[in-house]
Coordinates of C-alpha atoms in Angstrom, one line a residue:
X1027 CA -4.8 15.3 -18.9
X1028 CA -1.6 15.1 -20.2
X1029 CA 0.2 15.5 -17.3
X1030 CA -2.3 13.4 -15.3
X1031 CA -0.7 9.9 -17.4
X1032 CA 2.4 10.9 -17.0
X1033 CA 1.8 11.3 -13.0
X1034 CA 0.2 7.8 -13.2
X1035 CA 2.8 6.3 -14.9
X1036 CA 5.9 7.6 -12.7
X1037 CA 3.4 6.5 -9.7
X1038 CA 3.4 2.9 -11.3
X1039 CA 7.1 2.5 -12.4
X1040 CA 9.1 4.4 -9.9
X1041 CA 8.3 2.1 -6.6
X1042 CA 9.5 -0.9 -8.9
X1043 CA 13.0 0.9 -9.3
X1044 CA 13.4 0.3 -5.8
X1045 CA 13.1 -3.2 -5.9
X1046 CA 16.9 -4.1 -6.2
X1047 CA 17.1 -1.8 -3.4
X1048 CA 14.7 -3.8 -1.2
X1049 CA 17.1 -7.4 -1.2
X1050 CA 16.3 -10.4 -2.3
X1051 CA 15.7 -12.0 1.2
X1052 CA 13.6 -8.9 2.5
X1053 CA 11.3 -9.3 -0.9
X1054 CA 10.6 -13.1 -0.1
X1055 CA 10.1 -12.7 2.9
X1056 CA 7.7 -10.0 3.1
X1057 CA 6.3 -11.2 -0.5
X1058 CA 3.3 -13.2 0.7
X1059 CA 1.9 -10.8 3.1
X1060 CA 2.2 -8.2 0.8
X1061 CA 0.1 -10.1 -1.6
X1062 CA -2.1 -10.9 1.0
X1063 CA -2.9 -7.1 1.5
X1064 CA -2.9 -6.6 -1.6
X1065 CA -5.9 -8.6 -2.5
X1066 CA -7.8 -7.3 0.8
X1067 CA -7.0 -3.9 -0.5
X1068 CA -8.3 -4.8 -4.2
X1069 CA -11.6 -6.5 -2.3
X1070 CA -12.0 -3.1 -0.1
X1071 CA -11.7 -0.9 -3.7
X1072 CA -14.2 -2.5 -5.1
X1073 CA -16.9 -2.8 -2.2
X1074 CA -15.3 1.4 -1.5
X1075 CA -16.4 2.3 -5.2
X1076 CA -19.6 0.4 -4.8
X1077 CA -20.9 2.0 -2.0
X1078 CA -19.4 5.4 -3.1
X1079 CA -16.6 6.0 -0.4
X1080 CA -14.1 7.3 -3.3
X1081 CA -14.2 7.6 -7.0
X1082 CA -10.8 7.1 -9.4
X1083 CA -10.9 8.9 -12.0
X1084 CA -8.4 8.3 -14.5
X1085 CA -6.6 5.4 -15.2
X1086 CA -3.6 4.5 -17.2
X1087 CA -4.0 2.2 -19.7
X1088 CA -7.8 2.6 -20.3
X1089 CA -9.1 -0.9 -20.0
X1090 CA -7.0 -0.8 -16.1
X1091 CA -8.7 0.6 -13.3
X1092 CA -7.3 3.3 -11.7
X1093 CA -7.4 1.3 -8.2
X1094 CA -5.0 -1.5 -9.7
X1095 CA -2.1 0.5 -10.7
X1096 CA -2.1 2.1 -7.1
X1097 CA -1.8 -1.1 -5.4
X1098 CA 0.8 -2.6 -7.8
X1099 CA 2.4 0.9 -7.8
X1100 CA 2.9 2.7 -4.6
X1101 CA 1.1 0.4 -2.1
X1102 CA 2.9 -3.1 -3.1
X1103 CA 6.2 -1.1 -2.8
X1104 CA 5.3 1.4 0.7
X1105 CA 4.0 -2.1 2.2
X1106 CA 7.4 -4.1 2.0
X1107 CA 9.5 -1.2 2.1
X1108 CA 7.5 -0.5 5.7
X1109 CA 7.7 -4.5 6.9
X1110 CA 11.6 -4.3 6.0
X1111 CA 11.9 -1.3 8.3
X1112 CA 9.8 -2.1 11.2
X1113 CA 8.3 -5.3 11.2
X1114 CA 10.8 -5.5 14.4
X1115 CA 8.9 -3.3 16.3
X1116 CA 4.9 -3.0 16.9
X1117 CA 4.8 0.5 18.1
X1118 CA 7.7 1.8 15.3
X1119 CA 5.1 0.3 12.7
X1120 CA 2.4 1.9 14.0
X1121 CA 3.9 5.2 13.9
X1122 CA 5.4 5.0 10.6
X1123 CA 2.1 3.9 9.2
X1124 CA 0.2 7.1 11.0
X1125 CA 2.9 9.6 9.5
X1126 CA 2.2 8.0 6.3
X1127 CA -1.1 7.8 6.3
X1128 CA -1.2 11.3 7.7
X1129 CA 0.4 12.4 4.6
X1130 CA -0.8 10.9 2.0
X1131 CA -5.2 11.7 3.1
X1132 CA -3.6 15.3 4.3
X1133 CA -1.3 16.3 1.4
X1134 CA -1.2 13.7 -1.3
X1135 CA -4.9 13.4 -1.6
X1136 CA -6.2 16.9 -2.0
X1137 CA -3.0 16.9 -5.2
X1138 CA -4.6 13.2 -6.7
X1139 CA -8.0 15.4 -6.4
X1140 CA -6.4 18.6 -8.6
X1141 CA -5.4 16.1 -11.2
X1142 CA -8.6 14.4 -11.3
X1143 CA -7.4 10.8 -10.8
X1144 CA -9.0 10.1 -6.7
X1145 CA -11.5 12.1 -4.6
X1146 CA -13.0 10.6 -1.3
X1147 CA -16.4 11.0 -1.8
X1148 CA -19.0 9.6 1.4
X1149 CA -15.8 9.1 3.7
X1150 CA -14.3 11.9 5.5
X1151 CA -10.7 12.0 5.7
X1152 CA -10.6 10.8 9.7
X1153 CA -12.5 7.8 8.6
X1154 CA -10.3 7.0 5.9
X1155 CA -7.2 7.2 8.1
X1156 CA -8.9 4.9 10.5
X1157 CA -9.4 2.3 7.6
X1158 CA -6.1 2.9 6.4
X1159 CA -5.0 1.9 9.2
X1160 CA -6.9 -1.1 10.1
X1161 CA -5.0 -2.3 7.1
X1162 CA -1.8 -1.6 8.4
X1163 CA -2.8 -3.3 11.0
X1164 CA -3.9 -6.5 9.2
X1165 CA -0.5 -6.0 7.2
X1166 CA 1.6 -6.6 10.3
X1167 CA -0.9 -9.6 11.3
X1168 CA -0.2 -11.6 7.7
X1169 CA 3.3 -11.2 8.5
X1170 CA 3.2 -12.0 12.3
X1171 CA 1.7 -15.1 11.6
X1172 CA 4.0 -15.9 8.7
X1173 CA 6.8 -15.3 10.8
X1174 CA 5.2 -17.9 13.3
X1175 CA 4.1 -20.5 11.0
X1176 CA 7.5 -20.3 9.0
X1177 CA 9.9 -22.9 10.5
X1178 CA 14.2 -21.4 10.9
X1179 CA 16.3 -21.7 8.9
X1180 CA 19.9 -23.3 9.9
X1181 CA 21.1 -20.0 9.2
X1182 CA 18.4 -18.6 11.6
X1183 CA 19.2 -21.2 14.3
X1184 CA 23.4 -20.4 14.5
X1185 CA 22.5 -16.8 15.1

């Protein structure tokens, strides 16, 4: 139990140490479709735990639920730091996405499960990959269309 919080709260903080890392351009630019996903993804956690695909079990503090400190923790951060890297190129975000995606139902899951904080339950892993990415996919359509709507700048026009 004890070591459980202390996994939930590195999971929370360290992704936000990376933040100055990020730049202050890549964060607003990628900042709305990250927000974007992030609401789908809070939407799909709670129709997920309603019809039983996965169950969180611990959470850090009590009265948060273990599904909000993941997507303010890790996925907030893994989706901008992924759109910085290869919103440039459709195929290099695909791939990234699958490798990460990989990992984390493969070998990160099967460790959350050990600790007792996530367990898919109904879904098998394939499936979950599948939806996983679906909203990678969704990800890099927020930010396509951004990128379209959003008018250049004159700095973006000189170059």
């Amino acid at each position: 139990m004890k070591h459980t919080r202390l996994f939930l709260i590195c999971a929370l903080i360290l992704p936000w140490l990376t933040l100055p890392l990020l730049g202050k351009s890549a964060f607003k630019k990628y900042l709305p479709a990250t927000i974007l996903i992030s609401i789908v993804t809070k939407w799909l956690n709670i129709y997920g735990k309603k019809r039983r695909w996965w169950a969180f079990f611990e959470s850090f503090p009590k009265k948060t639920s273990g599904e909000d400190l993941w997507i303010i923790g890790p996925y907030f951060f893994t989706s901008l730091w992924v759109l910085k890297k290869t919103a440039h190129s459709f195929p290099l975000f695909i791939a990234v996405n699958l490798c990460i995606h990989l990992f984390f139902t493969y070998t990160f899951d099967p460790l959350l499960r050990k600790l007792g904080i996530f367990s898919l339950v109904r879904l098998k892993r394939v499936q979950y990959i599948w939806m996983l990415m679906g909203r990678a996919l969704l990800l890099y359509a927020f930010q396509f269309c951004i990128d379209r709507v959003k008018k250049p700048t004159v700095n973006e026009t000189i170059r």
